[in-house]
């Protein structure tokens, strides 16, 4: 970071760094065209747009290429490689100093990238930028202003489903950005690596953001960069697919980078979370209640078992990654505990919010 800062002071900050905007698509339909159109409408002049298509069968990738022509770079995967690997492929192809990620079910305001780049211009220690993400159907309600962390490795968006009362109008540090819409400094990605492809999808944004924090790259929330998101338009809010990957991947997070003491006591936090979620089911509140309505308590139990077995299979690999992360860590253990405490998610909020 110090070398970057000295170089920028010596040579002068590039006024318009190239930004590589990346959209990963799997049967995005008309939503994909809307997402790409919002990128091509950006006021930031130095921009390339990359589409990574995961073997879509709905013709959305072909329609997008026809609509935007040579302006759009298209990478086609032979199968659905998931969010993590698809973005990593795009990272290698990206030429920008920054990459901007946008979900295929999201639309950004025309000045989003400009607002992010102007904010980061004199902050060389910032490697991650979180957007002001609101619900597409109710724009006065938040979807995400960064991520919060529960001590057993699961996360949820800060401000999720809160009504806009001005509480998130100030730029401030956050733990990690939501992968729906965020900017990542390419130098940071080169240093810590891209997304962990073992995750496939869900919580990989938390994992990447935390690894960036541990390596000394700060994350800031920029409220003037507004994005509208159609929440879980592809996988659903409480699908089996999503629930399985969240439970498995939160164990990956726990084993990879959570402080050792919290790893040992995490079962207590998990039991507390399960108790809160059981209360939510009993009182017909939260996502757990909606899941049980559709899939039954037995299906939920079997899903948790399957996710844990799958996670245990990769435990040795996660421990090896833990050693790598420890070798790259530049902040102290005390500072890491400070971040966890500062951006902690309460179990009752996790359980009761839809």
mmCIF file of C-alpha atoms in Angstrom:
data_model
loop_
_atom_site.group_PDB
_atom_site.id
_atom_site.type_symbol
_atom_site.label_atom_id
_atom_site.label_comp_id
_atom_site.label_asym_id
_atom_site.label_seq_id
_atom_site.Cartn_x
_atom_site.Cartn_y
_atom_site.Cartn_z
ATOM 1 C CA UNK A 1 0.000 0.000 0.000
ATOM 2 C CA UNK A 2 2.838 2.368 0.827
ATOM 3 C CA UNK A 3 4.468 1.708 -2.549
ATOM 4 C CA UNK A 4 1.176 2.424 -4.306
ATOM 5 C CA UNK A 5 0.750 5.638 -2.325
ATOM 6 C CA UNK A 6 4.290 6.831 -3.109
ATOM 7 C CA UNK A 7 3.889 6.029 -6.800
ATOM 8 C CA UNK A 8 0.596 7.919 -7.031
ATOM 9 C CA UNK A 9 2.083 10.910 -5.219
ATOM 10 C CA UNK A 10 5.064 10.905 -7.562
ATOM 11 C CA UNK A 11 3.297 10.385 -10.888
ATOM 12 C CA UNK A 12 -0.085 11.942 -10.086
ATOM 13 C CA UNK A 13 -3.398 10.122 -9.930
ATOM 14 C CA UNK A 14 -4.847 9.059 -13.277
ATOM 15 C CA UNK A 15 -7.975 11.165 -13.643
ATOM 16 C CA UNK A 16 -9.998 8.480 -15.385
ATOM 17 C CA UNK A 17 -8.738 4.972 -14.584
ATOM 18 C CA UNK A 18 -10.129 2.265 -16.816
ATOM 19 C CA UNK A 19 -12.953 0.323 -15.176
ATOM 20 C CA UNK A 20 -13.904 -3.178 -16.298
ATOM 21 C CA UNK A 21 -17.603 -3.802 -15.654
ATOM 22 C CA UNK A 22 -18.471 -7.490 -15.356
ATOM 23 C CA UNK A 23 -21.892 -9.145 -15.553
ATOM 24 C CA UNK A 24 -22.291 -12.898 -15.004
ATOM 25 C CA UNK A 25 -25.368 -14.357 -16.677
ATOM 26 C CA UNK A 26 -27.357 -17.562 -16.442
ATOM 27 C CA UNK A 27 -30.701 -17.351 -18.248
ATOM 28 C CA UNK A 28 -31.077 -13.695 -17.311
ATOM 29 C CA UNK A 29 -33.697 -12.951 -19.962
ATOM 30 C CA UNK A 30 -34.763 -9.344 -20.368
ATOM 31 C CA UNK A 31 -33.174 -8.444 -17.017
ATOM 32 C CA UNK A 32 -29.749 -8.989 -18.557
ATOM 33 C CA UNK A 33 -30.400 -6.422 -21.301
ATOM 34 C CA UNK A 34 -31.510 -3.905 -18.673
ATOM 35 C CA UNK A 35 -28.363 -4.477 -16.620
ATOM 36 C CA UNK A 36 -26.066 -4.085 -19.619
ATOM 37 C CA UNK A 37 -27.941 -1.038 -20.894
ATOM 38 C CA UNK A 38 -27.409 0.673 -17.537
ATOM 39 C CA UNK A 39 -23.658 0.050 -17.864
ATOM 40 C CA UNK A 40 -23.450 1.428 -21.394
ATOM 41 C CA UNK A 41 -25.313 4.518 -20.157
ATOM 42 C CA UNK A 42 -22.608 5.297 -17.565
ATOM 43 C CA UNK A 43 -21.113 8.788 -17.475
ATOM 44 C CA UNK A 44 -17.645 7.392 -16.720
ATOM 45 C CA UNK A 45 -15.732 7.541 -20.036
ATOM 46 C CA UNK A 46 -13.067 4.865 -19.455
ATOM 47 C CA UNK A 47 -15.191 1.720 -19.326
ATOM 48 C CA UNK A 48 -15.173 -1.759 -20.823
ATOM 49 C CA UNK A 49 -18.096 -4.135 -20.362
ATOM 50 C CA UNK A 50 -17.603 -7.894 -20.098
ATOM 51 C CA UNK A 51 -20.405 -10.456 -20.118
ATOM 52 C CA UNK A 52 -19.711 -13.968 -18.846
ATOM 53 C CA UNK A 53 -22.446 -16.375 -19.904
ATOM 54 C CA UNK A 54 -22.863 -19.667 -18.065
ATOM 55 C CA UNK A 55 -24.282 -21.766 -20.918
ATOM 56 C CA UNK A 56 -27.638 -19.991 -20.877
ATOM 57 C CA UNK A 57 -30.428 -21.694 -22.813
ATOM 58 C CA UNK A 58 -32.858 -18.772 -23.039
ATOM 59 C CA UNK A 59 -30.993 -16.873 -25.768
ATOM 60 C CA UNK A 60 -30.232 -13.961 -23.437
ATOM 61 C CA UNK A 61 -26.508 -13.896 -24.253
ATOM 62 C CA UNK A 62 -27.134 -13.933 -28.013
ATOM 63 C CA UNK A 63 -29.721 -11.178 -27.695
ATOM 64 C CA UNK A 64 -27.332 -9.071 -25.630
ATOM 65 C CA UNK A 65 -24.524 -9.472 -28.139
ATOM 66 C CA UNK A 66 -26.867 -8.546 -30.956
ATOM 67 C CA UNK A 67 -28.122 -5.489 -29.071
ATOM 68 C CA UNK A 68 -24.730 -4.084 -28.035
ATOM 69 C CA UNK A 69 -22.460 -5.430 -30.762
ATOM 70 C CA UNK A 70 -18.689 -5.039 -30.541
ATOM 71 C CA UNK A 71 -18.987 -2.760 -27.505
ATOM 72 C CA UNK A 72 -19.717 -5.849 -25.422
ATOM 73 C CA UNK A 73 -17.011 -8.445 -24.777
ATOM 74 C CA UNK A 74 -18.601 -11.876 -24.306
ATOM 75 C CA UNK A 75 -17.021 -14.877 -22.598
ATOM 76 C CA UNK A 76 -18.970 -18.123 -22.992
ATOM 77 C CA UNK A 77 -18.605 -20.973 -20.533
ATOM 78 C CA UNK A 78 -19.411 -24.498 -21.674
ATOM 79 C CA UNK A 79 -21.446 -25.080 -18.501
ATOM 80 C CA UNK A 80 -22.744 -23.165 -15.505
ATOM 81 C CA UNK A 81 -19.521 -22.388 -13.650
ATOM 82 C CA UNK A 82 -21.228 -20.357 -10.913
ATOM 83 C CA UNK A 83 -20.670 -16.797 -9.777
ATOM 84 C CA UNK A 84 -17.192 -17.234 -8.300
ATOM 85 C CA UNK A 85 -15.381 -18.955 -11.165
ATOM 86 C CA UNK A 86 -17.143 -16.906 -13.834
ATOM 87 C CA UNK A 87 -15.982 -13.658 -12.274
ATOM 88 C CA UNK A 88 -12.455 -15.015 -11.910
ATOM 89 C CA UNK A 89 -12.375 -15.754 -15.634
ATOM 90 C CA UNK A 90 -13.445 -12.173 -16.284
ATOM 91 C CA UNK A 91 -10.839 -10.819 -13.847
ATOM 92 C CA UNK A 92 -8.114 -12.366 -16.008
ATOM 93 C CA UNK A 93 -9.530 -10.789 -19.142
ATOM 94 C CA UNK A 94 -10.199 -7.387 -17.545
ATOM 95 C CA UNK A 95 -7.862 -4.565 -18.514
ATOM 96 C CA UNK A 96 -9.066 -2.028 -15.969
ATOM 97 C CA UNK A 97 -7.476 -0.664 -12.812
ATOM 98 C CA UNK A 98 -10.803 -1.437 -11.147
ATOM 99 C CA UNK A 99 -13.479 -4.031 -11.806
ATOM 100 C CA UNK A 100 -17.134 -3.251 -11.227
ATOM 101 C CA UNK A 101 -19.444 -6.194 -10.602
ATOM 102 C CA UNK A 102 -23.137 -5.997 -11.433
ATOM 103 C CA UNK A 103 -25.710 -8.759 -11.094
ATOM 104 C CA UNK A 104 -27.751 -9.552 -14.177
ATOM 105 C CA UNK A 105 -30.893 -8.767 -12.133
ATOM 106 C CA UNK A 106 -29.722 -5.281 -11.134
ATOM 107 C CA UNK A 107 -29.681 -1.851 -12.786
ATOM 108 C CA UNK A 108 -27.358 0.980 -11.823
ATOM 109 C CA UNK A 109 -27.879 4.737 -12.060
ATOM 110 C CA UNK A 110 -25.872 6.447 -14.843
ATOM 111 C CA UNK A 111 -23.345 8.021 -12.467
ATOM 112 C CA UNK A 112 -22.605 4.980 -10.260
ATOM 113 C CA UNK A 113 -19.117 4.233 -11.568
ATOM 114 C CA UNK A 114 -18.208 7.919 -11.665
ATOM 115 C CA UNK A 115 -19.255 8.339 -8.025
ATOM 116 C CA UNK A 116 -17.217 5.306 -6.988
ATOM 117 C CA UNK A 117 -14.088 6.345 -8.867
ATOM 118 C CA UNK A 118 -14.177 9.924 -7.596
ATOM 119 C CA UNK A 119 -14.554 8.649 -4.044
ATOM 120 C CA UNK A 120 -11.563 6.311 -4.388
ATOM 121 C CA UNK A 121 -9.354 8.790 -6.248
ATOM 122 C CA UNK A 122 -7.390 9.981 -3.185
ATOM 123 C CA UNK A 123 -7.761 6.811 -1.101
ATOM 124 C CA UNK A 124 -5.105 4.311 -2.240
ATOM 125 C CA UNK A 125 -5.687 2.077 0.786
ATOM 126 C CA UNK A 126 -9.313 1.446 -0.283
ATOM 127 C CA UNK A 127 -9.602 -1.752 -2.283
ATOM 128 C CA UNK A 128 -13.356 -2.308 -2.122
ATOM 129 C CA UNK A 129 -16.378 -0.074 -2.607
ATOM 130 C CA UNK A 130 -19.952 -0.951 -1.656
ATOM 131 C CA UNK A 131 -22.909 0.596 -3.451
ATOM 132 C CA UNK A 132 -26.241 1.854 -2.142
ATOM 133 C CA UNK A 133 -28.391 -1.070 -3.295
ATOM 134 C CA UNK A 134 -32.150 -0.625 -3.067
ATOM 135 C CA UNK A 135 -35.081 -2.846 -3.939
ATOM 136 C CA UNK A 136 -36.188 -2.481 -7.535
ATOM 137 C CA UNK A 137 -39.860 -2.833 -6.630
ATOM 138 C CA UNK A 138 -39.706 -0.441 -3.650
ATOM 139 C CA UNK A 139 -36.876 2.021 -4.088
ATOM 140 C CA UNK A 140 -37.420 3.570 -0.665
ATOM 141 C CA UNK A 141 -36.333 0.262 0.922
ATOM 142 C CA UNK A 142 -32.730 -0.894 1.144
ATOM 143 C CA UNK A 143 -31.362 -4.165 -0.124
ATOM 144 C CA UNK A 144 -27.729 -3.691 0.965
ATOM 145 C CA UNK A 145 -25.263 -1.072 2.166
ATOM 146 C CA UNK A 146 -22.471 -3.577 2.835
ATOM 147 C CA UNK A 147 -22.331 -6.860 4.734
ATOM 148 C CA UNK A 148 -22.657 -7.780 8.410
ATOM 149 C CA UNK A 149 -21.072 -10.908 9.929
ATOM 150 C CA UNK A 150 -22.491 -13.408 12.418
ATOM 151 C CA UNK A 151 -19.750 -15.159 14.444
ATOM 152 C CA UNK A 152 -20.399 -18.604 12.960
ATOM 153 C CA UNK A 153 -19.543 -17.435 9.438
ATOM 154 C CA UNK A 154 -22.908 -16.495 7.967
ATOM 155 C CA UNK A 155 -23.713 -12.955 6.862
ATOM 156 C CA UNK A 156 -26.535 -10.664 5.855
ATOM 157 C CA UNK A 157 -26.728 -7.295 4.201
ATOM 158 C CA UNK A 158 -26.553 -4.186 6.344
ATOM 159 C CA UNK A 159 -29.814 -2.273 6.063
ATOM 160 C CA UNK A 160 -31.687 -5.136 4.411
ATOM 161 C CA UNK A 161 -35.397 -4.343 4.086
ATOM 162 C CA UNK A 162 -35.070 -1.155 6.122
ATOM 163 C CA UNK A 163 -37.051 1.847 4.977
ATOM 164 C CA UNK A 164 -34.960 4.795 3.842
ATOM 165 C CA UNK A 165 -35.084 7.357 6.652
ATOM 166 C CA UNK A 166 -31.706 8.883 5.875
ATOM 167 C CA UNK A 167 -29.836 6.421 8.097
ATOM 168 C CA UNK A 168 -27.440 5.407 5.302
ATOM 169 C CA UNK A 169 -26.814 8.765 3.653
ATOM 170 C CA UNK A 170 -23.238 9.046 4.934
ATOM 171 C CA UNK A 171 -20.150 7.433 3.418
ATOM 172 C CA UNK A 172 -18.575 5.093 5.959
ATOM 173 C CA UNK A 173 -16.372 2.061 6.323
ATOM 174 C CA UNK A 174 -18.046 -1.345 6.102
ATOM 175 C CA UNK A 175 -16.770 -4.898 6.398
ATOM 176 C CA UNK A 176 -17.351 -6.059 2.821
ATOM 177 C CA UNK A 177 -19.441 -5.147 -0.222
ATOM 178 C CA UNK A 178 -22.413 -7.054 -1.554
ATOM 179 C CA UNK A 179 -21.430 -8.902 -4.728
ATOM 180 C CA UNK A 180 -24.568 -7.661 -6.481
ATOM 181 C CA UNK A 181 -22.885 -4.330 -7.191
ATOM 182 C CA UNK A 182 -19.427 -3.336 -6.033
ATOM 183 C CA UNK A 183 -16.050 -2.088 -7.200
ATOM 184 C CA UNK A 184 -12.814 -3.967 -6.519
ATOM 185 C CA UNK A 185 -9.313 -2.631 -7.064
ATOM 186 C CA UNK A 186 -7.396 -4.859 -9.465
ATOM 187 C CA UNK A 187 -4.182 -4.553 -7.453
ATOM 188 C CA UNK A 188 -6.013 -5.975 -4.448
ATOM 189 C CA UNK A 189 -7.303 -8.905 -6.490
ATOM 190 C CA UNK A 190 -3.808 -9.596 -7.791
ATOM 191 C CA UNK A 191 -2.579 -9.623 -4.198
ATOM 192 C CA UNK A 192 -5.229 -11.753 -2.468
ATOM 193 C CA UNK A 193 -6.630 -13.682 -5.414
ATOM 194 C CA UNK A 194 -10.154 -13.578 -6.782
ATOM 195 C CA UNK A 195 -13.240 -15.351 -5.532
ATOM 196 C CA UNK A 196 -12.854 -18.771 -3.926
ATOM 197 C CA UNK A 197 -14.228 -21.133 -6.566
ATOM 198 C CA UNK A 198 -15.063 -23.791 -3.974
ATOM 199 C CA UNK A 199 -17.982 -21.560 -2.968
ATOM 200 C CA UNK A 200 -19.645 -21.717 -6.417
ATOM 201 C CA UNK A 201 -22.135 -19.044 -5.303
ATOM 202 C CA UNK A 202 -23.297 -17.299 -2.102
ATOM 203 C CA UNK A 203 -21.015 -15.823 0.592
ATOM 204 C CA UNK A 204 -18.099 -15.617 -1.830
ATOM 205 C CA UNK A 205 -18.439 -11.834 -1.638
ATOM 206 C CA UNK A 206 -18.084 -11.966 2.154
ATOM 207 C CA UNK A 207 -15.040 -14.221 1.838
ATOM 208 C CA UNK A 208 -13.339 -11.961 -0.695
ATOM 209 C CA UNK A 209 -14.133 -8.821 1.295
ATOM 210 C CA UNK A 210 -12.761 -10.257 4.532
ATOM 211 C CA UNK A 211 -9.597 -11.477 2.837
ATOM 212 C CA UNK A 212 -9.134 -7.967 1.504
ATOM 213 C CA UNK A 213 -9.589 -6.500 4.985
ATOM 214 C CA UNK A 214 -7.101 -8.947 6.491
ATOM 215 C CA UNK A 215 -4.558 -7.927 3.840
ATOM 216 C CA UNK A 216 -5.042 -4.256 4.741
ATOM 217 C CA UNK A 217 -7.483 -3.121 2.025
ATOM 218 C CA UNK A 218 -10.334 -1.079 3.447
ATOM 219 C CA UNK A 219 -13.922 -1.179 2.242
ATOM 220 C CA UNK A 220 -16.139 1.913 2.067
ATOM 221 C CA UNK A 221 -19.826 2.336 1.419
ATOM 222 C CA UNK A 222 -20.586 5.098 -1.103
ATOM 223 C CA UNK A 223 -24.226 6.228 -0.712
ATOM 224 C CA UNK A 224 -24.267 8.291 -3.918
ATOM 225 C CA UNK A 225 -23.696 5.141 -6.019
ATOM 226 C CA UNK A 226 -27.239 3.768 -6.292
ATOM 227 C CA UNK A 227 -28.215 0.392 -7.748
ATOM 228 C CA UNK A 228 -31.673 -1.183 -7.985
ATOM 229 C CA UNK A 229 -31.799 -4.944 -7.369
ATOM 230 C CA UNK A 230 -34.465 -7.562 -7.985
ATOM 231 C CA UNK A 231 -33.630 -9.696 -4.939
ATOM 232 C CA UNK A 232 -32.843 -13.384 -5.659
ATOM 233 C CA UNK A 233 -34.563 -13.223 -9.005
ATOM 234 C CA UNK A 234 -32.612 -16.253 -10.243
ATOM 235 C CA UNK A 235 -32.367 -18.660 -7.303
ATOM 236 C CA UNK A 236 -35.212 -17.444 -5.081
ATOM 237 C CA UNK A 237 -35.150 -16.069 -1.551
ATOM 238 C CA UNK A 238 -35.584 -19.416 0.186
ATOM 239 C CA UNK A 239 -34.780 -22.142 -2.353
ATOM 240 C CA UNK A 240 -33.122 -25.431 -1.421
ATOM 241 C CA UNK A 241 -30.230 -24.485 -3.692
ATOM 242 C CA UNK A 242 -29.590 -21.239 -1.843
ATOM 243 C CA UNK A 243 -30.063 -22.658 1.656
ATOM 244 C CA UNK A 244 -27.638 -25.507 0.953
ATOM 245 C CA UNK A 245 -24.889 -23.268 -0.405
ATOM 246 C CA UNK A 246 -25.241 -20.671 2.356
ATOM 247 C CA UNK A 247 -24.937 -23.321 5.090
ATOM 248 C CA UNK A 248 -21.995 -25.046 3.438
ATOM 249 C CA UNK A 249 -20.173 -21.855 2.546
ATOM 250 C CA UNK A 250 -20.537 -20.271 5.966
ATOM 251 C CA UNK A 251 -18.472 -23.221 7.280
ATOM 252 C CA UNK A 252 -15.862 -22.485 4.626
ATOM 253 C CA UNK A 253 -15.723 -18.886 5.891
ATOM 254 C CA UNK A 254 -15.504 -20.016 9.497
ATOM 255 C CA UNK A 255 -12.605 -22.378 8.874
ATOM 256 C CA UNK A 256 -10.708 -20.130 6.473
ATOM 257 C CA UNK A 257 -10.352 -16.881 8.380
ATOM 258 C CA UNK A 258 -12.343 -16.606 11.590
ATOM 259 C CA UNK A 259 -10.136 -16.160 14.705
ATOM 260 C CA UNK A 260 -9.250 -19.488 16.316
ATOM 261 C CA UNK A 261 -11.198 -18.860 19.508
ATOM 262 C CA UNK A 262 -14.384 -18.103 17.551
ATOM 263 C CA UNK A 263 -13.911 -21.270 15.513
ATOM 264 C CA UNK A 264 -13.932 -23.307 18.732
ATOM 265 C CA UNK A 265 -16.952 -21.552 20.249
ATOM 266 C CA UNK A 266 -18.862 -21.171 16.971
ATOM 267 C CA UNK A 267 -21.169 -24.160 17.747
ATOM 268 C CA UNK A 268 -22.628 -22.098 20.583
ATOM 269 C CA UNK A 269 -23.370 -19.226 18.210
ATOM 270 C CA UNK A 270 -24.864 -21.675 15.721
ATOM 271 C CA UNK A 271 -27.124 -23.211 18.374
ATOM 272 C CA UNK A 272 -28.264 -19.722 19.335
ATOM 273 C CA UNK A 273 -28.992 -18.958 15.679
ATOM 274 C CA UNK A 274 -30.922 -22.190 15.257
ATOM 275 C CA UNK A 275 -32.943 -21.381 18.382
ATOM 276 C CA UNK A 276 -33.811 -17.973 16.966
ATOM 277 C CA UNK A 277 -34.738 -19.522 13.629
ATOM 278 C CA UNK A 278 -36.914 -22.129 15.373
ATOM 279 C CA UNK A 279 -38.687 -19.276 17.145
ATOM 280 C CA UNK A 280 -39.125 -17.584 13.757
ATOM 281 C CA UNK A 281 -40.705 -20.752 12.340
ATOM 282 C CA UNK A 282 -43.013 -21.052 15.357
ATOM 283 C CA UNK A 283 -44.133 -17.426 15.014
ATOM 284 C CA UNK A 284 -44.275 -17.529 11.197
ATOM 285 C CA UNK A 285 -41.546 -14.947 10.686
ATOM 286 C CA UNK A 286 -38.382 -14.804 8.621
ATOM 287 C CA UNK A 287 -36.991 -16.894 5.771
ATOM 288 C CA UNK A 288 -36.900 -20.086 7.843
ATOM 289 C CA UNK A 289 -40.670 -19.969 8.258
ATOM 290 C CA UNK A 290 -41.130 -19.470 4.518
ATOM 291 C CA UNK A 291 -38.766 -22.354 3.760
ATOM 292 C CA UNK A 292 -40.616 -24.746 6.087
ATOM 293 C CA UNK A 293 -43.935 -23.761 4.484
ATOM 294 C CA UNK A 294 -42.661 -25.002 1.156
ATOM 295 C CA UNK A 295 -40.219 -27.778 2.007
ATOM 296 C CA UNK A 296 -41.000 -29.063 5.554
ATOM 297 C CA UNK A 297 -38.853 -29.203 8.693
ATOM 298 C CA UNK A 298 -37.467 -32.626 7.721
ATOM 299 C CA UNK A 299 -36.247 -31.279 4.378
ATOM 300 C CA UNK A 300 -34.512 -28.427 6.168
ATOM 301 C CA UNK A 301 -32.817 -30.839 8.589
ATOM 302 C CA UNK A 302 -31.589 -33.095 5.775
ATOM 303 C CA UNK A 303 -30.312 -30.076 3.877
ATOM 304 C CA UNK A 304 -28.247 -28.962 6.881
ATOM 305 C CA UNK A 305 -26.771 -32.437 7.200
ATOM 306 C CA UNK A 306 -25.901 -32.576 3.501
ATOM 307 C CA UNK A 307 -24.276 -29.149 3.636
ATOM 308 C CA UNK A 308 -22.153 -30.090 6.648
ATOM 309 C CA UNK A 309 -21.003 -33.360 5.083
ATOM 310 C CA UNK A 310 -20.016 -31.508 1.909
ATOM 311 C CA UNK A 311 -18.148 -28.892 3.943
ATOM 312 C CA UNK A 312 -16.276 -31.513 5.985
ATOM 313 C CA UNK A 313 -15.113 -33.149 2.762
ATOM 314 C CA UNK A 314 -13.237 -29.934 1.945
ATOM 315 C CA UNK A 315 -12.032 -29.187 5.483
ATOM 316 C CA UNK A 316 -8.355 -30.008 4.705
ATOM 317 C CA UNK A 317 -8.452 -27.668 1.732
ATOM 318 C CA UNK A 318 -9.970 -24.872 3.823
ATOM 319 C CA UNK A 319 -7.295 -25.286 6.491
ATOM 320 C CA UNK A 320 -4.601 -25.012 3.818
ATOM 321 C CA UNK A 321 -6.223 -21.799 2.612
ATOM 322 C CA UNK A 322 -6.338 -20.576 6.209
ATOM 323 C CA UNK A 323 -2.543 -20.830 6.377
ATOM 324 C CA UNK A 324 -2.205 -18.864 3.155
ATOM 325 C CA UNK A 325 -4.508 -16.126 4.433
ATOM 326 C CA UNK A 326 -2.605 -15.945 7.714
ATOM 327 C CA UNK A 327 0.645 -15.413 5.787
ATOM 328 C CA UNK A 328 -0.926 -12.502 3.868
ATOM 329 C CA UNK A 329 -2.580 -10.896 6.885
ATOM 330 C CA UNK A 330 -1.297 -7.404 7.697
ATOM 331 C CA UNK A 331 -3.719 -6.382 10.444
ATOM 332 C CA UNK A 332 -3.392 -7.596 14.031
ATOM 333 C CA UNK A 333 -5.673 -10.158 15.658
ATOM 334 C CA UNK A 334 -6.989 -7.375 17.890
ATOM 335 C CA UNK A 335 -7.883 -5.294 14.826
ATOM 336 C CA UNK A 336 -9.617 -8.334 13.311
ATOM 337 C CA UNK A 337 -11.702 -8.823 16.457
ATOM 338 C CA UNK A 338 -12.491 -5.117 16.291
ATOM 339 C CA UNK A 339 -13.902 -5.496 12.774
ATOM 340 C CA UNK A 340 -15.979 -8.518 13.816
ATOM 341 C CA UNK A 341 -17.384 -6.622 16.792
ATOM 342 C CA UNK A 342 -18.021 -3.471 14.794
ATOM 343 C CA UNK A 343 -19.893 -5.247 12.007
ATOM 344 C CA UNK A 344 -21.540 -8.029 13.987
ATOM 345 C CA UNK A 345 -24.929 -9.357 12.945
ATOM 346 C CA UNK A 346 -27.409 -10.201 15.716
ATOM 347 C CA UNK A 347 -29.010 -13.660 15.621
ATOM 348 C CA UNK A 348 -32.502 -12.317 16.234
ATOM 349 C CA UNK A 349 -32.225 -9.983 13.242
ATOM 350 C CA UNK A 350 -30.849 -12.806 11.130
ATOM 351 C CA UNK A 351 -33.760 -15.067 12.053
ATOM 352 C CA UNK A 352 -36.705 -12.680 11.911
ATOM 353 C CA UNK A 353 -36.029 -10.680 8.771
ATOM 354 C CA UNK A 354 -37.336 -12.019 5.465
#
